């Protein structure tokens, strides 16, 4: 009875409000009538009722579900109305009472300690490693192999050294040479060729280092006087100082020998004297929007070894040693990407170690070369640079005639198909000579090379060269031709076989200078 009176006493004050709501049902919209019970339920505090269940799975508060369950039947409200609540169920003005127990501990414990599916489990964020950095876990920090290229299954891997990739190669060949001396006196011999190569390419975010070097030695067991070295190479470094400014550095060298029938020797020599040339270039290129201006300085030196004649006497050639200093100015304007016409001017001077040679001539000279042309790139299939102009070289001795003539220089690469490529080149230069009455040798050279992949690991290469030497001031003219074929078969990325044949022919107006030769070689090539 006490509980019943307590329930009636609590529900009694809410009956007039419900009666008033019933009397206004005809005048008020249905939405307003439905809001009154919800507002009345909002004014309650069910969190303090011990009859409600504990926290639900997922951290849901059971009071939330109690509020959404709908209004309780009239007269059976479980929770007493708050003091000061509106008779129409409005939100109370006073703040709600504090909960007697914080539910966050149980909710957090239940959410974190329950099992979670593998696909929903949190995982730490792992960055993808930078591709250019060395793998410290599998190799030394500065020395490792390059990533395999799937597009070239037989290409050399190279050796990674910091930000550089080195491509070394060793080749040992054996064969036959019909004229190792390259003279009119043919004395054939077995030929042994040992050759080493090194190609360098950088992988830097800025700047660039590229280069290729080659050195070989020909050994003829049946004609040892014809043994000779042969090699050349160049290294180029580009420094990106600023967005529109770059510095170019280049070092180069070439090692060769004089042939026995050369007009410059004019005598029978016992062996082939060495000729070495080396030098460097330092240049700065500044871009003004599409206008590019390059200023470069060149320094080169050429030395000749003394020749030993067949009678044992020594033929001095140190009077041919000379230094060359030059200054180049090149201006180009980029009309479209891949098409940049330019104008190039080179001013140089050549100074010999001796002011007068053995013939009593002063061979120091000054030269000027002006060329105009363009570099081009057409859809990456046809790239290159072609130029033409005029050169003039004036000698210190008035008895030596000036060397003048047109200049044609250029290189071009055409990727005809995915398996075939064509390379063309042309150059014009003036070489030094000590032939009496000749001021210099105007040399024009044209080369062509065609490569075709018969299979992915079988390549055929055809080469051809035409050279013309004009000894200015004399009647000596030389016309040379060479043609060759090479076949490369690669077993894997680091081992292959090479077979080659070369035919050389030189026709000269000088007595005893013409020759022809045939060379056959078969060898093994290793790319470590």
Short mmCIF file of C-alpha atoms in Angstrom, two decimals:
data_model
loop_
_atom_site.label_atom_id
_atom_site.label_comp_id
_atom_site.label_asym_id
_atom_site.label_seq_id
_atom_site.Cartn_x
_atom_site.Cartn_y
_atom_site.Cartn_z
CA UNK A 1 0.00 0.00 0.00
CA UNK A 2 2.86 2.32 0.77
CA UNK A 3 4.40 1.56 -2.62
CA UNK A 4 1.05 2.19 -4.32
CA UNK A 5 0.57 5.54 -2.54
CA UNK A 6 4.14 6.45 -3.43
CA UNK A 7 3.47 5.64 -7.08
CA UNK A 8 0.19 7.59 -7.12
CA UNK A 9 1.89 10.54 -5.44
CA UNK A 10 4.58 10.62 -8.05
CA UNK A 11 2.25 10.15 -11.01
CA UNK A 12 -0.44 12.50 -9.71
CA UNK A 13 1.14 15.77 -10.73
CA UNK A 14 1.55 14.54 -14.33
CA UNK A 15 -2.19 13.72 -14.87
CA UNK A 16 -3.39 17.32 -15.45
CA UNK A 17 -0.72 17.76 -18.09
CA UNK A 18 -1.82 14.62 -19.88
CA UNK A 19 -5.45 15.68 -19.73
CA UNK A 20 -4.60 19.07 -21.13
CA UNK A 21 -2.65 17.43 -23.93
CA UNK A 22 -5.71 15.29 -24.75
CA UNK A 23 -7.98 18.35 -24.86
CA UNK A 24 -5.61 20.15 -27.24
CA UNK A 25 -5.31 17.22 -29.62
CA UNK A 26 -7.97 18.62 -31.90
CA UNK A 27 -6.25 22.00 -32.24
CA UNK A 28 -2.58 21.08 -32.30
CA UNK A 29 -0.87 19.14 -35.10
CA UNK A 30 -0.11 15.51 -34.58
CA UNK A 31 3.67 16.17 -34.56
CA UNK A 32 3.27 18.49 -31.57
CA UNK A 33 1.23 15.88 -29.71
CA UNK A 34 3.80 13.18 -30.36
CA UNK A 35 6.60 15.44 -29.10
CA UNK A 36 5.10 15.80 -25.67
CA UNK A 37 5.72 12.20 -24.46
CA UNK A 38 9.26 12.25 -25.94
CA UNK A 39 10.01 15.49 -24.12
CA UNK A 40 8.65 14.01 -20.94
CA UNK A 41 10.92 11.00 -21.29
CA UNK A 42 13.93 13.29 -22.04
CA UNK A 43 13.44 14.93 -18.65
CA UNK A 44 14.08 11.64 -16.83
CA UNK A 45 17.43 10.24 -15.64
CA UNK A 46 17.38 6.49 -16.25
CA UNK A 47 21.11 6.04 -15.58
CA UNK A 48 20.43 5.93 -11.83
CA UNK A 49 17.90 3.09 -12.05
CA UNK A 50 19.49 -0.20 -10.88
CA UNK A 51 16.91 -2.23 -12.78
CA UNK A 52 18.45 -1.34 -16.21
CA UNK A 53 21.08 -3.67 -17.64
CA UNK A 54 24.80 -2.91 -17.65
CA UNK A 55 26.87 -1.71 -20.63
CA UNK A 56 25.89 -3.31 -23.91
CA UNK A 57 28.37 -4.82 -26.40
CA UNK A 58 30.23 -2.26 -28.46
CA UNK A 59 30.34 0.36 -25.67
CA UNK A 60 26.68 1.45 -26.02
CA UNK A 61 25.09 3.06 -22.98
CA UNK A 62 21.86 1.20 -22.00
CA UNK A 63 20.25 4.53 -21.18
CA UNK A 64 20.45 5.43 -24.83
CA UNK A 65 18.33 2.43 -25.75
CA UNK A 66 15.94 3.23 -22.87
CA UNK A 67 15.32 6.69 -24.29
CA UNK A 68 14.70 5.32 -27.77
CA UNK A 69 12.35 2.55 -26.61
CA UNK A 70 9.37 4.89 -26.53
CA UNK A 71 7.30 6.34 -23.65
CA UNK A 72 6.26 4.15 -20.73
CA UNK A 73 2.55 3.58 -20.09
CA UNK A 74 0.86 6.37 -18.22
CA UNK A 75 0.98 5.96 -14.49
CA UNK A 76 3.84 3.38 -14.66
CA UNK A 77 6.86 5.71 -15.06
CA UNK A 78 9.89 4.15 -13.40
CA UNK A 79 11.83 7.38 -12.90
CA UNK A 80 10.49 10.28 -10.81
CA UNK A 81 10.33 13.64 -12.54
CA UNK A 82 13.08 16.08 -11.79
CA UNK A 83 12.27 19.01 -9.62
CA UNK A 84 11.61 22.04 -11.75
CA UNK A 85 10.72 20.06 -14.91
CA UNK A 86 8.16 21.68 -17.18
CA UNK A 87 4.62 20.38 -17.08
CA UNK A 88 4.70 19.98 -20.82
CA UNK A 89 8.00 17.94 -20.83
CA UNK A 90 10.48 20.72 -21.79
CA UNK A 91 14.23 20.34 -21.13
CA UNK A 92 15.01 21.21 -17.46
CA UNK A 93 16.84 24.42 -16.73
CA UNK A 94 19.16 22.83 -14.15
CA UNK A 95 22.13 20.69 -15.31
CA UNK A 96 21.67 16.89 -15.15
CA UNK A 97 22.91 15.02 -12.12
CA UNK A 98 26.33 13.40 -12.25
CA UNK A 99 26.39 9.73 -12.88
CA UNK A 100 27.11 7.63 -9.86
CA UNK A 101 29.67 5.50 -11.77
CA UNK A 102 31.70 6.29 -14.88
CA UNK A 103 30.78 3.84 -17.66
CA UNK A 104 33.90 4.59 -19.74
CA UNK A 105 36.08 2.08 -17.89
CA UNK A 106 33.84 -0.85 -18.61
CA UNK A 107 33.12 0.26 -22.16
CA UNK A 108 36.82 0.76 -22.95
CA UNK A 109 37.82 -2.53 -21.37
CA UNK A 110 35.15 -4.38 -23.28
CA UNK A 111 36.09 -2.77 -26.65
CA UNK A 112 39.85 -3.29 -26.32
CA UNK A 113 40.03 -6.71 -24.67
CA UNK A 114 37.63 -8.53 -26.96
CA UNK A 115 39.00 -10.41 -29.99
CA UNK A 116 39.22 -8.47 -33.27
CA UNK A 117 39.18 -9.97 -36.75
CA UNK A 118 42.50 -9.99 -38.64
CA UNK A 119 41.26 -7.67 -41.36
CA UNK A 120 40.17 -5.09 -38.73
CA UNK A 121 43.27 -5.27 -36.56
CA UNK A 122 45.34 -2.10 -36.41
CA UNK A 123 48.73 -2.29 -38.06
CA UNK A 124 51.65 0.18 -37.87
CA UNK A 125 52.19 2.45 -40.87
CA UNK A 126 55.32 1.37 -42.78
CA UNK A 127 56.97 3.66 -45.37
CA UNK A 128 57.99 2.23 -48.72
CA UNK A 129 61.82 2.44 -48.90
CA UNK A 130 63.37 4.83 -51.40
CA UNK A 131 64.37 2.85 -54.49
CA UNK A 132 67.72 4.57 -54.96
CA UNK A 133 69.12 3.85 -51.49
CA UNK A 134 71.29 0.80 -50.80
CA UNK A 135 69.77 -2.15 -48.98
CA UNK A 136 71.74 -2.25 -45.73
CA UNK A 137 70.24 -5.58 -44.68
CA UNK A 138 71.39 -7.54 -47.73
CA UNK A 139 74.55 -5.84 -49.00
CA UNK A 140 77.30 -3.43 -48.20
CA UNK A 141 76.12 0.19 -47.99
CA UNK A 142 78.21 1.38 -50.95
CA UNK A 143 78.59 -1.68 -53.16
CA UNK A 144 75.66 -3.69 -54.55
CA UNK A 145 74.19 -4.81 -57.83
CA UNK A 146 71.59 -2.88 -59.75
CA UNK A 147 67.96 -3.96 -59.87
CA UNK A 148 67.24 -6.39 -62.70
CA UNK A 149 65.59 -4.82 -65.73
CA UNK A 150 62.86 -7.19 -67.02
CA UNK A 151 62.82 -5.45 -70.43
CA UNK A 152 66.43 -6.49 -71.17
CA UNK A 153 66.93 -10.02 -69.82
CA UNK A 154 70.50 -10.20 -71.16
CA UNK A 155 71.66 -6.68 -70.32
CA UNK A 156 74.56 -6.30 -67.86
CA UNK A 157 73.53 -5.67 -64.27
CA UNK A 158 76.35 -3.34 -63.40
CA UNK A 159 77.79 -2.72 -59.95
CA UNK A 160 76.18 -0.15 -57.68
CA UNK A 161 78.67 2.12 -55.90
CA UNK A 162 76.82 4.78 -53.96
CA UNK A 163 74.95 6.89 -56.51
CA UNK A 164 76.96 5.48 -59.43
CA UNK A 165 76.45 2.36 -61.53
CA UNK A 166 79.60 0.85 -63.01
CA UNK A 167 79.47 -1.38 -66.10
CA UNK A 168 82.87 -3.08 -66.50
CA UNK A 169 83.63 -5.50 -69.32
CA UNK A 170 86.57 -7.77 -70.19
CA UNK A 171 87.19 -9.37 -73.56
CA UNK A 172 89.78 -11.86 -74.74
CA UNK A 173 89.94 -12.65 -78.45
CA UNK A 174 92.09 -14.78 -80.71
CA UNK A 175 92.29 -14.72 -84.50
CA UNK A 176 94.30 -13.83 -87.57
CA UNK A 177 95.55 -10.54 -89.10
CA UNK A 178 96.81 -10.47 -92.67
CA UNK A 179 98.76 -7.20 -92.26
CA UNK A 180 99.46 -6.16 -88.64
CA UNK A 181 101.92 -3.43 -89.70
CA UNK A 182 99.36 -1.71 -91.95
CA UNK A 183 102.05 -1.18 -94.56
CA UNK A 184 102.79 -2.16 -98.12
CA UNK A 185 104.95 -5.00 -96.83
CA UNK A 186 102.48 -7.67 -95.79
CA UNK A 187 103.54 -9.96 -92.96
CA UNK A 188 100.59 -11.85 -91.51
CA UNK A 189 100.39 -13.17 -87.98
CA UNK A 190 98.18 -14.76 -85.39
CA UNK A 191 96.39 -12.04 -83.39
CA UNK A 192 95.58 -11.89 -79.67
CA UNK A 193 93.46 -9.02 -78.36
CA UNK A 194 92.98 -8.22 -74.67
CA UNK A 195 90.51 -5.43 -74.04
CA UNK A 196 88.89 -3.81 -71.01
CA UNK A 197 85.99 -1.37 -70.89
CA UNK A 198 84.27 0.67 -68.22
CA UNK A 199 81.03 2.61 -68.53
CA UNK A 200 79.78 4.88 -65.75
CA UNK A 201 76.29 6.29 -65.19
CA UNK A 202 75.02 8.27 -62.20
CA UNK A 203 71.64 8.06 -60.49
CA UNK A 204 71.47 11.40 -58.69
CA UNK A 205 68.49 13.65 -58.11
CA UNK A 206 70.59 16.53 -59.47
CA UNK A 207 73.90 16.69 -61.35
CA UNK A 208 75.03 13.91 -63.68
CA UNK A 209 78.17 11.89 -64.28
CA UNK A 210 78.57 9.77 -67.42
CA UNK A 211 81.50 8.32 -69.27
CA UNK A 212 83.05 5.42 -71.13
CA UNK A 213 86.65 4.26 -71.24
CA UNK A 214 88.33 1.59 -73.34
CA UNK A 215 91.84 0.19 -73.42
CA UNK A 216 93.19 -2.75 -75.43
CA UNK A 217 96.43 -4.34 -76.48
CA UNK A 218 97.11 -6.24 -79.72
CA UNK A 219 99.68 -9.00 -79.52
CA UNK A 220 101.05 -10.61 -82.67
CA UNK A 221 103.24 -13.67 -81.87
CA UNK A 222 104.48 -13.97 -85.46
CA UNK A 223 105.29 -10.25 -85.85
CA UNK A 224 106.19 -8.78 -82.47
CA UNK A 225 107.24 -5.42 -83.90
CA UNK A 226 103.56 -4.82 -84.73
CA UNK A 227 102.41 -5.14 -81.10
CA UNK A 228 100.52 -2.01 -80.12
CA UNK A 229 98.10 -0.53 -77.54
CA UNK A 230 94.84 1.15 -78.47
CA UNK A 231 92.31 3.00 -76.36
CA UNK A 232 90.20 6.10 -75.83
CA UNK A 233 87.61 7.47 -73.46
CA UNK A 234 85.90 10.48 -71.91
CA UNK A 235 84.22 11.36 -68.60
CA UNK A 236 81.61 14.12 -68.34
CA UNK A 237 80.27 15.78 -65.20
CA UNK A 238 77.31 18.19 -65.16
CA UNK A 239 76.81 20.35 -62.07
CA UNK A 240 73.37 21.95 -61.67
CA UNK A 241 74.37 25.14 -59.91
CA UNK A 242 70.92 26.75 -60.24
CA UNK A 243 67.72 26.19 -62.15
CA UNK A 244 69.05 28.03 -65.22
CA UNK A 245 72.80 27.61 -64.65
CA UNK A 246 74.95 24.51 -65.08
CA UNK A 247 78.68 23.76 -65.23
CA UNK A 248 80.05 21.06 -67.55
CA UNK A 249 83.39 19.33 -66.96
CA UNK A 250 84.99 16.84 -69.35
CA UNK A 251 88.21 14.83 -69.37
CA UNK A 252 89.31 12.80 -72.39
CA UNK A 253 92.21 10.75 -73.67
CA UNK A 254 93.28 8.70 -76.72
CA UNK A 255 96.20 6.29 -77.22
CA UNK A 256 97.23 5.02 -80.64
CA UNK A 257 100.31 4.29 -82.76
CA UNK A 258 101.77 5.47 -86.03
CA UNK A 259 101.68 2.99 -88.87
CA UNK A 260 104.93 2.04 -90.52
CA UNK A 261 104.01 3.51 -93.93
CA UNK A 262 102.92 6.93 -92.65
CA UNK A 263 104.25 9.88 -94.73
CA UNK A 264 105.31 11.57 -91.46
CA UNK A 265 107.90 8.85 -90.75
CA UNK A 266 109.42 8.70 -94.25
CA UNK A 267 111.62 5.78 -93.15
CA UNK A 268 111.42 2.12 -92.26
CA UNK A 269 110.78 1.83 -88.51
CA UNK A 270 111.33 -1.22 -86.32
CA UNK A 271 108.12 -0.86 -84.32
CA UNK A 272 105.09 1.43 -84.12
CA UNK A 273 105.71 4.68 -82.14
CA UNK A 274 103.07 5.71 -79.58
CA UNK A 275 100.83 8.75 -80.01
CA UNK A 276 99.00 10.03 -76.91
CA UNK A 277 96.44 12.82 -76.67
CA UNK A 278 94.64 14.02 -73.54
CA UNK A 279 92.82 17.12 -72.41
CA UNK A 280 89.80 18.65 -70.72
CA UNK A 281 86.97 21.16 -71.04
CA UNK A 282 85.31 23.45 -68.51
CA UNK A 283 82.11 25.20 -69.57
CA UNK A 284 79.25 27.22 -68.11
CA UNK A 285 75.77 27.28 -69.63
CA UNK A 286 73.23 29.97 -68.71
CA UNK A 287 69.61 29.80 -69.86
CA UNK A 288 67.58 32.97 -70.40
CA UNK A 289 64.13 31.48 -70.87
CA UNK A 290 64.56 29.67 -74.23
CA UNK A 291 67.93 31.25 -75.03
CA UNK A 292 70.97 29.19 -73.98
CA UNK A 293 74.50 30.61 -73.91
CA UNK A 294 77.57 28.41 -73.30
CA UNK A 295 81.13 29.57 -72.71
CA UNK A 296 83.81 26.86 -72.49
CA UNK A 297 87.58 26.66 -72.25
CA UNK A 298 89.57 23.78 -73.79
CA UNK A 299 93.07 22.49 -73.07
CA UNK A 300 94.62 19.57 -75.00
CA UNK A 301 98.09 18.08 -75.38
CA UNK A 302 99.49 15.68 -77.99
CA UNK A 303 102.78 13.81 -77.65
CA UNK A 304 104.74 11.54 -80.05
CA UNK A 305 107.18 8.81 -79.12
CA UNK A 306 110.58 8.69 -80.78
CA UNK A 307 110.79 6.07 -83.53
CA UNK A 308 113.51 3.44 -83.84
CA UNK A 309 114.61 2.74 -87.39
CA UNK A 310 115.56 -0.66 -88.77
CA UNK A 311 119.26 0.23 -88.73
CA UNK A 312 119.12 0.97 -84.99
CA UNK A 313 119.18 4.76 -85.19
CA UNK A 314 116.65 6.94 -83.37
CA UNK A 315 114.26 9.27 -85.14
CA UNK A 316 113.32 12.13 -82.83
CA UNK A 317 109.70 13.30 -82.87
CA UNK A 318 109.52 15.47 -79.77
CA UNK A 319 109.37 18.56 -82.01
CA UNK A 320 105.81 17.45 -82.87
CA UNK A 321 104.62 17.68 -79.25
CA UNK A 322 102.17 20.55 -78.87
CA UNK A 323 99.58 22.11 -76.58
CA UNK A 324 96.27 23.54 -77.74
CA UNK A 325 94.23 26.18 -75.91
CA UNK A 326 90.77 27.15 -77.06
CA UNK A 327 87.70 29.20 -76.17
CA UNK A 328 84.25 28.23 -77.41
CA UNK A 329 81.06 30.31 -77.49
CA UNK A 330 77.79 28.64 -78.34
CA UNK A 331 74.34 30.24 -78.47
CA UNK A 332 71.16 28.25 -79.03
CA UNK A 333 67.44 29.04 -79.03
CA UNK A 334 64.86 26.36 -78.26
CA UNK A 335 62.05 26.80 -80.76
CA UNK A 336 60.18 23.67 -79.66
CA UNK A 337 61.11 20.91 -77.21
CA UNK A 338 63.69 18.79 -79.01
CA UNK A 339 64.55 21.37 -81.69
CA UNK A 340 67.25 23.91 -80.77
CA UNK A 341 69.15 25.74 -83.53
CA UNK A 342 72.56 27.08 -82.48
CA UNK A 343 75.63 29.01 -83.62
CA UNK A 344 79.05 27.81 -82.44
CA UNK A 345 82.38 29.67 -82.64
CA UNK A 346 85.77 28.22 -81.60
CA UNK A 347 89.01 30.19 -81.35
CA UNK A 348 92.17 28.21 -80.53
CA UNK A 349 95.93 28.37 -80.65
CA UNK A 350 98.53 25.61 -80.91
CA UNK A 351 101.97 26.00 -79.36
CA UNK A 352 104.73 23.41 -79.91
CA UNK A 353 107.38 22.50 -77.38
CA UNK A 354 110.01 23.68 -79.88
CA UNK A 355 109.52 26.90 -81.79
CA UNK A 356 111.17 25.39 -84.89
CA UNK A 357 110.93 21.78 -86.09
CA UNK A 358 113.68 19.67 -87.68
CA UNK A 359 112.92 21.21 -91.09
CA UNK A 360 113.38 24.76 -89.74
CA UNK A 361 109.65 25.61 -89.88
CA UNK A 362 107.64 27.39 -87.20
CA UNK A 363 104.48 25.34 -86.91
CA UNK A 364 102.62 27.27 -84.21
CA UNK A 365 99.20 28.31 -85.49
CA UNK A 366 95.93 30.05 -84.67
CA UNK A 367 92.54 28.79 -85.82
CA UNK A 368 88.93 29.95 -86.05
CA UNK A 369 85.96 27.65 -86.68
CA UNK A 370 82.38 28.90 -87.07
CA UNK A 371 79.49 26.46 -87.32
CA UNK A 372 75.73 26.64 -87.41
CA UNK A 373 73.29 23.80 -86.90
CA UNK A 374 70.64 22.32 -84.69
CA UNK A 375 70.03 19.56 -82.20
CA UNK A 376 66.80 17.62 -82.72
CA UNK A 377 64.66 14.91 -81.18
CA UNK A 378 61.70 13.60 -83.16
CA UNK A 379 59.40 11.39 -81.08
CA UNK A 380 62.45 9.79 -79.44
CA UNK A 381 63.00 7.71 -82.58
CA UNK A 382 65.32 10.15 -84.37
CA UNK A 383 67.78 12.14 -82.25
CA UNK A 384 71.05 13.89 -82.94
CA UNK A 385 72.87 17.08 -83.86
CA UNK A 386 74.01 18.33 -87.27
CA UNK A 387 76.07 21.42 -88.07
CA UNK A 388 78.09 22.94 -90.90
CA UNK A 389 80.44 25.87 -91.24
CA UNK A 390 83.90 27.03 -92.17
CA UNK A 391 87.38 26.84 -90.63
CA UNK A 392 90.59 28.75 -91.10
CA UNK A 393 94.02 28.11 -89.58
CA UNK A 394 96.93 30.54 -89.93
CA UNK A 395 100.54 29.42 -89.29
CA UNK A 396 103.36 31.45 -87.79
CA UNK A 397 105.72 30.58 -90.65
CA UNK A 398 104.86 32.43 -93.83
CA UNK A 399 106.14 29.48 -95.91
CA UNK A 400 103.24 27.35 -94.64
CA UNK A 401 99.93 27.85 -96.43
CA UNK A 402 96.82 28.55 -94.38
CA UNK A 403 94.38 25.67 -94.03
CA UNK A 404 90.82 26.60 -94.95
CA UNK A 405 87.73 24.66 -95.91
CA UNK A 406 84.15 23.74 -95.11
CA UNK A 407 83.27 21.90 -91.91
CA UNK A 408 80.62 19.22 -91.47
CA UNK A 409 80.01 17.69 -88.05
CA UNK A 410 77.16 15.73 -86.58
CA UNK A 411 75.76 12.57 -85.06
CA UNK A 412 72.38 10.94 -85.55
CA UNK A 413 70.63 7.89 -84.09
CA UNK A 414 67.52 6.43 -85.69
CA UNK A 415 65.57 3.66 -83.96
CA UNK A 416 64.03 2.25 -87.11
CA UNK A 417 62.25 -0.59 -85.30
CA UNK A 418 62.32 -2.15 -81.85
CA UNK A 419 65.07 -4.47 -83.12
CA UNK A 420 67.02 -2.26 -85.56
CA UNK A 421 68.97 0.96 -85.00
CA UNK A 422 71.09 3.14 -87.31
CA UNK A 423 73.87 5.49 -86.16
CA UNK A 424 75.59 8.04 -88.40
CA UNK A 425 78.46 10.40 -87.68
CA UNK A 426 80.67 12.93 -89.43
CA UNK A 427 83.59 15.11 -88.34
CA UNK A 428 86.14 17.55 -89.76
CA UNK A 429 89.48 18.42 -88.16
CA UNK A 430 93.00 19.69 -88.86
CA UNK A 431 95.88 17.45 -87.72
CA UNK A 432 99.54 18.32 -87.32
CA UNK A 433 102.22 16.97 -89.66
CA UNK A 434 105.96 17.35 -90.28
CA UNK A 435 105.93 16.48 -93.98
CA UNK A 436 108.13 19.08 -95.68
CA UNK A 437 106.00 21.76 -97.35
CA UNK A 438 102.72 20.57 -95.73
CA UNK A 439 101.11 22.93 -93.23
CA UNK A 440 98.49 20.53 -91.88
CA UNK A 441 96.24 17.56 -92.65
CA UNK A 442 92.60 18.39 -93.35
CA UNK A 443 90.78 15.22 -92.29
CA UNK A 444 87.14 14.40 -93.02
CA UNK A 445 85.57 11.27 -91.57
CA UNK A 446 82.14 9.62 -91.95
CA UNK A 447 80.99 6.54 -90.03
CA UNK A 448 77.85 4.38 -90.08
CA UNK A 449 76.68 1.55 -87.84
CA UNK A 450 73.62 -0.68 -88.08
CA UNK A 451 72.60 -3.04 -85.28
CA UNK A 452 69.87 -5.65 -85.51
CA UNK A 453 68.75 -8.14 -82.89
CA UNK A 454 68.20 -11.48 -84.56
CA UNK A 455 67.10 -12.86 -81.21
CA UNK A 456 66.91 -11.45 -77.73
CA UNK A 457 70.46 -12.69 -77.07
CA UNK A 458 71.88 -12.57 -80.62
CA UNK A 459 72.91 -9.22 -82.15
CA UNK A 460 74.32 -8.47 -85.59
CA UNK A 461 76.35 -5.26 -86.13
CA UNK A 462 77.52 -3.80 -89.45
CA UNK A 463 80.03 -0.92 -89.51
CA UNK A 464 81.52 1.25 -92.22
CA UNK A 465 84.00 4.14 -92.27
CA UNK A 466 85.25 6.53 -94.96
CA UNK A 467 88.21 8.84 -94.30
CA UNK A 468 89.88 11.46 -96.46
CA UNK A 469 93.26 13.05 -95.66
CA UNK A 470 94.43 16.11 -97.58
CA UNK A 471 98.00 17.23 -96.85
CA UNK A 472 97.65 20.97 -97.40
CA UNK A 473 100.48 22.45 -99.48
CA UNK A 474 101.50 19.13 -101.09
CA UNK A 475 100.07 16.64 -103.57
CA UNK A 476 99.59 13.87 -101.00
CA UNK A 477 96.03 12.59 -100.81
CA UNK A 478 94.76 9.57 -98.91
CA UNK A 479 91.44 7.80 -99.20
CA UNK A 480 90.62 5.11 -96.65
CA UNK A 481 87.75 2.64 -96.31
CA UNK A 482 86.86 0.08 -93.69
CA UNK A 483 83.95 -2.30 -93.23
CA UNK A 484 83.21 -4.82 -90.53
CA UNK A 485 80.67 -7.22 -89.15
CA UNK A 486 80.22 -8.44 -85.54
CA UNK A 487 78.04 -11.14 -84.08
CA UNK A 488 77.37 -11.14 -80.33
CA UNK A 489 75.81 -14.14 -78.61
CA UNK A 490 75.00 -13.74 -74.92
CA UNK A 491 74.57 -16.80 -72.75
CA UNK A 492 73.39 -14.73 -69.79
CA UNK A 493 73.84 -11.26 -68.35
CA UNK A 494 77.54 -11.62 -67.60
CA UNK A 495 78.92 -14.01 -70.24
CA UNK A 496 78.88 -13.88 -74.03
CA UNK A 497 80.77 -14.73 -77.21
CA UNK A 498 81.81 -12.40 -80.04
CA UNK A 499 82.96 -13.10 -83.59
CA UNK A 500 84.11 -10.29 -85.89
CA UNK A 501 85.63 -9.58 -89.28
CA UNK A 502 87.12 -6.27 -90.50
CA UNK A 503 88.45 -5.17 -93.88
CA UNK A 504 90.69 -2.06 -94.17
CA UNK A 505 91.87 -0.37 -97.37
CA UNK A 506 93.94 2.79 -97.82
CA UNK A 507 94.88 4.35 -101.13
CA UNK A 508 97.59 7.04 -100.96
CA UNK A 509 99.49 9.10 -103.51
CA UNK A 510 102.58 8.86 -101.28
CA UNK A 511 104.99 6.10 -102.26
CA UNK A 512 104.74 3.05 -99.99
CA UNK A 513 101.77 4.29 -97.94
CA UNK A 514 98.92 2.25 -99.43
CA UNK A 515 97.85 -0.99 -97.75
CA UNK A 516 94.96 -3.37 -97.13
CA UNK A 517 94.31 -5.89 -94.37
CA UNK A 518 91.83 -8.51 -93.15
CA UNK A 519 91.27 -9.29 -89.47
CA UNK A 520 89.32 -12.26 -88.03
CA UNK A 521 88.65 -12.52 -84.29
CA UNK A 522 86.67 -14.84 -82.00
CA UNK A 523 86.51 -14.18 -78.28
CA UNK A 524 84.78 -14.33 -74.93
CA UNK A 525 83.25 -11.26 -73.32
CA UNK A 526 82.59 -11.04 -69.58
CA UNK A 527 80.48 -8.38 -67.84
CA UNK A 528 81.25 -8.87 -64.10
#
